[in-house]
Each structure stands twice: as C-alpha cells, then as structure tokens.
Short mmCIF file of C-alpha atoms in Angstrom, two decimals:
data_model
loop_
_atom_site.label_atom_id
_atom_site.label_comp_id
_atom_site.label_asym_id
_atom_site.label_seq_id
_atom_site.Cartn_x
_atom_site.Cartn_y
_atom_site.Cartn_z
CA GLU A 27 -13.74 18.56 6.46
CA VAL A 28 -14.13 15.47 4.93
CA GLN A 29 -14.11 12.28 7.29
CA LEU A 30 -14.29 8.57 6.65
CA VAL A 31 -14.04 6.25 9.89
CA GLU A 32 -13.95 2.73 9.08
CA SER A 33 -14.82 0.07 11.72
CA GLY A 34 -15.78 -3.77 12.06
CA GLY A 35 -12.39 -5.25 11.42
CA GLY A 36 -10.80 -7.72 13.88
CA LEU A 37 -9.49 -11.60 13.85
CA VAL A 38 -11.53 -14.06 12.04
CA GLN A 39 -11.13 -17.48 11.03
CA PRO A 40 -10.68 -18.76 7.55
CA GLY A 41 -14.17 -19.43 5.93
CA ARG A 42 -15.94 -17.06 8.10
CA SER A 43 -17.50 -13.75 7.46
CA LEU A 44 -17.01 -10.00 8.29
CA LYS A 45 -18.75 -6.89 7.48
CA LEU A 46 -17.02 -3.48 7.64
CA SER A 47 -18.51 -0.08 7.95
CA CYS A 48 -17.45 3.20 6.86
CA VAL A 49 -19.18 6.43 8.11
CA ALA A 50 -18.48 9.50 5.96
CA SER A 51 -19.14 13.34 6.99
CA GLY A 52 -18.28 16.42 5.76
CA PHE A 53 -19.64 16.06 2.12
CA THR A 54 -22.83 14.75 0.40
CA PHE A 55 -22.25 11.32 0.36
CA ASN A 56 -24.99 10.39 -2.24
CA ASN A 57 -23.13 12.48 -4.64
CA TYR A 58 -19.98 10.49 -4.69
CA TRP A 59 -18.90 6.80 -5.86
CA MET A 60 -17.16 5.11 -2.99
CA THR A 61 -14.42 2.70 -2.96
CA TRP A 62 -12.78 -0.03 -0.56
CA ILE A 63 -8.74 -0.46 -1.03
CA ARG A 64 -6.62 -2.64 0.92
CA GLN A 65 -3.07 -3.41 2.03
CA ALA A 66 -1.71 -6.43 2.96
CA PRO A 67 1.32 -6.02 6.05
CA GLY A 68 4.29 -4.53 4.34
CA LYS A 69 2.74 -4.71 0.96
CA GLY A 70 1.11 -2.55 -1.64
CA LEU A 71 -2.11 -1.10 -2.48
CA GLU A 72 -4.94 -3.35 -4.09
CA TRP A 73 -8.23 -2.21 -5.19
CA VAL A 74 -11.12 -4.18 -3.54
CA ALA A 75 -14.48 -2.49 -4.88
CA SER A 76 -16.48 0.41 -6.04
CA ILE A 77 -20.03 1.29 -5.79
CA THR A 78 -21.88 4.04 -7.86
CA ASN A 79 -23.48 7.08 -5.86
CA THR A 80 -26.84 5.38 -6.23
CA GLY A 81 -25.75 1.86 -5.32
CA GLY A 82 -27.24 0.78 -8.55
CA SER A 83 -23.69 -0.65 -9.81
CA THR A 84 -20.60 -2.21 -8.19
CA TYR A 85 -17.68 -3.48 -9.39
CA TYR A 86 -15.00 -6.11 -8.09
CA PRO A 87 -11.72 -7.61 -8.89
CA ASP A 88 -11.55 -11.50 -9.56
CA SER A 89 -9.64 -11.82 -6.55
CA VAL A 90 -13.03 -10.99 -4.24
CA LYS A 91 -15.91 -11.15 -6.76
CA GLY A 92 -18.53 -13.64 -5.37
CA ARG A 93 -16.98 -13.62 -1.85
CA PHE A 94 -17.12 -9.62 -1.21
CA THR A 95 -20.05 -7.43 -1.51
CA ILE A 96 -20.15 -3.64 -1.58
CA SER A 97 -23.22 -1.72 -0.48
CA ARG A 98 -24.21 1.92 1.04
CA ASP A 99 -26.90 3.48 2.69
CA ASN A 100 -27.29 6.93 1.58
CA ALA A 101 -29.55 7.84 4.60
CA LYS A 102 -26.91 6.85 7.01
CA SER A 103 -23.99 8.22 4.71
CA THR A 104 -22.47 4.64 5.54
CA LEU A 105 -20.45 2.29 3.14
CA TYR A 106 -20.12 -1.25 3.83
CA LEU A 107 -18.30 -4.06 2.56
CA GLN A 108 -19.56 -7.87 3.30
CA MET A 109 -16.71 -10.39 3.24
CA ASN A 110 -17.41 -13.95 3.20
CA SER A 111 -15.46 -17.05 2.69
CA LEU A 112 -12.43 -15.01 4.17
CA ARG A 113 -8.99 -16.49 3.19
CA SER A 114 -5.71 -15.82 4.93
CA GLU A 115 -4.69 -14.00 2.08
CA ASP A 116 -7.57 -11.43 2.84
CA THR A 117 -5.45 -10.38 5.81
CA ALA A 118 -4.89 -6.58 5.36
CA THR A 119 -5.70 -3.10 6.44
CA TYR A 120 -9.09 -2.00 4.31
CA TYR A 121 -9.19 1.62 3.60
CA CYS A 122 -12.67 3.31 2.81
CA THR A 123 -12.18 5.83 0.19
CA ARG A 124 -14.36 8.77 -1.76
CA GLY A 125 -14.61 8.55 -5.17
CA ALA A 126 -14.10 6.22 -8.05
CA HIS A 127 -10.58 8.04 -8.41
CA PRO A 128 -9.98 7.78 -4.71
CA ALA A 129 -9.31 11.26 -3.39
CA TYR A 130 -10.05 11.14 0.57
CA TRP A 131 -9.18 7.97 2.57
CA GLY A 132 -9.67 7.18 6.14
CA GLN A 133 -7.58 5.64 8.69
CA GLY A 134 -8.30 2.14 7.92
CA THR A 135 -9.28 -0.94 9.60
CA LEU A 136 -7.47 -4.09 10.19
CA VAL A 137 -8.63 -7.61 9.39
CA THR A 138 -6.68 -10.43 10.10
CA VAL A 139 -7.87 -13.74 8.95
CA SER A 140 -6.10 -16.67 10.96
CA SER A 141 -6.96 -19.93 12.89
CA ASP B 27 -5.59 -6.32 -16.46
CA VAL B 28 -3.56 -3.08 -16.66
CA VAL B 29 -0.01 -3.49 -15.25
CA MET B 30 1.41 -0.35 -13.69
CA THR B 31 5.16 -0.84 -13.80
CA GLN B 32 6.61 1.67 -11.31
CA THR B 33 10.39 2.37 -10.91
CA PRO B 34 12.84 2.71 -9.13
CA VAL B 35 11.84 0.60 -6.05
CA SER B 36 13.83 2.67 -3.95
CA LEU B 37 14.83 6.48 -4.19
CA PRO B 38 17.78 7.62 -1.93
CA VAL B 39 17.63 11.30 -1.89
CA SER B 40 19.64 14.31 -0.49
CA LEU B 41 17.28 16.73 1.38
CA GLY B 42 16.98 19.81 -0.71
CA GLY B 43 17.44 17.91 -3.88
CA GLN B 44 15.18 16.36 -6.83
CA ALA B 45 13.52 12.98 -7.31
CA SER B 46 11.82 11.46 -10.04
CA ILE B 47 9.46 8.15 -10.08
CA SER B 48 8.39 6.79 -13.44
CA CYS B 49 5.18 4.98 -13.75
CA ARG B 50 4.29 3.26 -17.22
CA SER B 51 1.17 1.29 -18.06
CA SER B 52 0.61 -1.83 -20.17
CA GLN B 53 -2.12 0.07 -22.36
CA SER B 54 -3.22 3.68 -22.55
CA LEU B 55 -4.62 5.40 -19.85
CA VAL B 56 -6.83 7.67 -21.93
CA HIS B 57 -10.48 7.25 -21.14
CA SER B 58 -13.07 7.50 -23.83
CA ASN B 59 -14.15 10.63 -22.38
CA GLY B 60 -10.62 11.89 -23.23
CA ASN B 61 -9.43 12.26 -19.44
CA THR B 62 -6.42 10.27 -18.37
CA TYR B 63 -7.01 8.79 -14.79
CA LEU B 64 -3.39 8.54 -13.54
CA HIS B 65 -3.07 9.57 -10.04
CA TRP B 66 0.01 9.70 -7.46
CA TYR B 67 -0.04 8.87 -3.78
CA LEU B 68 2.12 9.27 -0.65
CA GLN B 69 1.87 7.14 2.17
CA LYS B 70 3.95 8.42 5.04
CA PRO B 71 4.78 5.78 7.70
CA GLY B 72 2.16 4.65 9.84
CA GLN B 73 -0.68 6.63 7.92
CA SER B 74 -3.23 6.20 5.15
CA PRO B 75 -2.05 7.19 1.48
CA GLN B 76 -2.72 10.74 0.57
CA LEU B 77 -3.27 11.97 -2.69
CA LEU B 78 -0.69 14.20 -4.35
CA ILE B 79 -1.65 14.66 -8.16
CA TYR B 80 -4.65 13.48 -9.87
CA ARG B 81 -5.33 13.22 -13.48
CA VAL B 82 -1.52 13.20 -14.51
CA SER B 83 -0.80 16.72 -13.35
CA ASN B 84 -3.25 18.37 -11.08
CA ARG B 85 -2.02 19.04 -7.67
CA PHE B 86 -4.74 18.05 -5.04
CA SER B 87 -5.79 20.75 -2.21
CA GLY B 88 -2.82 21.55 0.04
CA VAL B 89 -0.09 19.85 -1.86
CA PRO B 90 3.06 22.19 -2.29
CA ASP B 91 4.11 23.23 -5.72
CA ARG B 92 7.30 21.06 -5.22
CA PHE B 93 5.26 18.10 -6.55
CA SER B 94 4.51 18.17 -10.44
CA GLY B 95 3.29 15.43 -12.41
CA SER B 96 3.71 14.97 -16.14
CA GLY B 97 3.33 12.38 -19.04
CA SER B 98 0.58 10.96 -21.57
CA GLY B 99 -0.67 7.50 -22.76
CA THR B 100 1.51 5.08 -21.10
CA ASP B 101 4.35 6.90 -19.66
CA PHE B 102 3.95 9.19 -16.42
CA THR B 103 6.37 10.98 -13.98
CA LEU B 104 6.36 12.43 -10.61
CA LYS B 105 8.72 14.81 -9.68
CA ILE B 106 9.43 16.26 -6.40
CA SER B 107 11.79 19.26 -6.12
CA ARG B 108 13.73 20.72 -2.86
CA VAL B 109 12.99 17.47 -0.94
CA GLU B 110 11.90 17.87 2.57
CA PRO B 111 11.88 15.55 5.44
CA GLU B 112 8.17 15.18 5.07
CA ASP B 113 8.13 14.03 1.88
CA LEU B 114 9.79 10.62 3.08
CA GLY B 115 7.57 7.62 2.48
CA ASP B 116 6.05 5.30 -0.11
CA TYR B 117 4.97 6.51 -3.33
CA TYR B 118 2.21 4.88 -5.58
CA CYS B 119 0.98 5.49 -8.85
CA LEU B 120 -2.87 4.29 -9.64
CA GLN B 121 -4.97 4.08 -12.85
CA SER B 122 -8.46 4.59 -12.52
CA THR B 123 -9.40 4.39 -16.30
CA HIS B 124 -9.98 0.93 -16.65
CA PHE B 125 -11.50 -1.74 -14.47
CA PRO B 126 -10.08 -3.26 -12.26
CA LEU B 127 -8.09 -0.22 -10.87
CA THR B 128 -4.54 -0.94 -10.69
CA PHE B 129 -1.74 0.46 -8.81
CA GLY B 130 2.09 0.64 -9.09
CA SER B 131 4.18 -1.46 -6.71
CA GLY B 132 5.32 1.44 -4.84
CA THR B 133 8.75 3.76 -4.41
CA LYS B 134 10.30 4.32 -1.13
CA LEU B 135 11.97 7.76 -0.79
CA GLU B 136 14.55 7.90 1.73
CA ILE B 137 17.48 10.17 2.85
CA LYS B 138 20.63 9.42 1.22
#
C-alpha cells in the first residue's frame, strides 16, 4: 500500500524558514517523480514544486521560485521542501504527492505564516 | 500559464441522479508525446484529494464505473451517474501537460 506521511508544518513568522518532510513507503521511491501541492484554508489547489526521480531536475511556479527548494533522499525514501522567506500567502496545507501527474496524496501538513 | 476554467462552481444533484462537470483549458493539453494529461480529483470533506480519472478517461484503481471522463484538446467533461452520498465534495481538474501545473477552481457537488 502506497503511503506518504508529511511532517514539519507549524506556525512560523513571516520571513522565516521551514522545512517539510515526506516519508514514502509501499513503492519503489526512486522510480517516481514527486510533487508538492498546497491548499490555502478554504481555497483551491496550487502546484508548488516537482522533482524528477533522480533529483536531477526541479520545477517551480513563479510564486515560490527562488524561495522554495524541493529535494529528495532516495536512500531514505524521503521528499523535502525547504521554504525560505515565508509570506502570509504561503499559509496552507502542503500535500506530498507521487508522480509528475499526481496519483497518490499524503494527509497533508499545515503551515501557518503569521506574526 | 494554462488557465483551467471549471464549471459550474456549485452543482446541486439528487441522489441517484447524474452530474456533469466541465473543464476548459486556455490551450491544447496534447503533449508532444501524444498523451493528454488532464486528470480529475475528488476532495471529500476533511480529506486529501483523491484521483478519480487520469489522462482524460482512465479510471484510477478502485474508482467505480459511475465515474467517466471524456474530451479532447481543450474541452473536457467528468460525468457521475447514479450519484451516491459518498460522491459529495469538491471536484478539481488538473492539467499536467504544461509547466506550471494548473488546477481548475473546483466544483462543489451537493445534495439538492
């Protein structure tokens, strides 16, 4: 059974940093692209970042480019999202998903950016 | 960026009835490899989104055949027949042909 378990969310002040993790199990992690998607409270879904299966290439929308970094440790079957210079508009539940075309989703971790 | 226009915003349906949701893209979703990466998700209240349909018309594992997807190019439809209580929630389309990936704004399926 595919499982994706996110952690690392919490309350953080504007301008500070936070690093999310996602531990994957139930599939061969290094065979798949991975993707982060977020959802602001009461709002729709927004793509945040994707990474190839080797980690050799990464992709971001303009809204987070230069502030967020997606990475992975295939030996640990773990995906990361380093978020710097956080803004109030980054407040959201962050989902770890499997694939460049997301099929499986984790339960999400809530990030709240507020002073 | 590809804009995904999803309609309607709200869709009241009767249990046992049929529902139809439309998603239109601002440009063709046909990838250079010939595939069309348009997918449909359902987010039930308090849950993570779950994949229903991938690449226009393929039902994901465990998805009942009451759900069907169709369309091509820029115009896509999700149909739900014989609506059941567990079908209620927010439906989203997603295009992953082009970066940035973009979602439709969502359709809330509710009981009439």
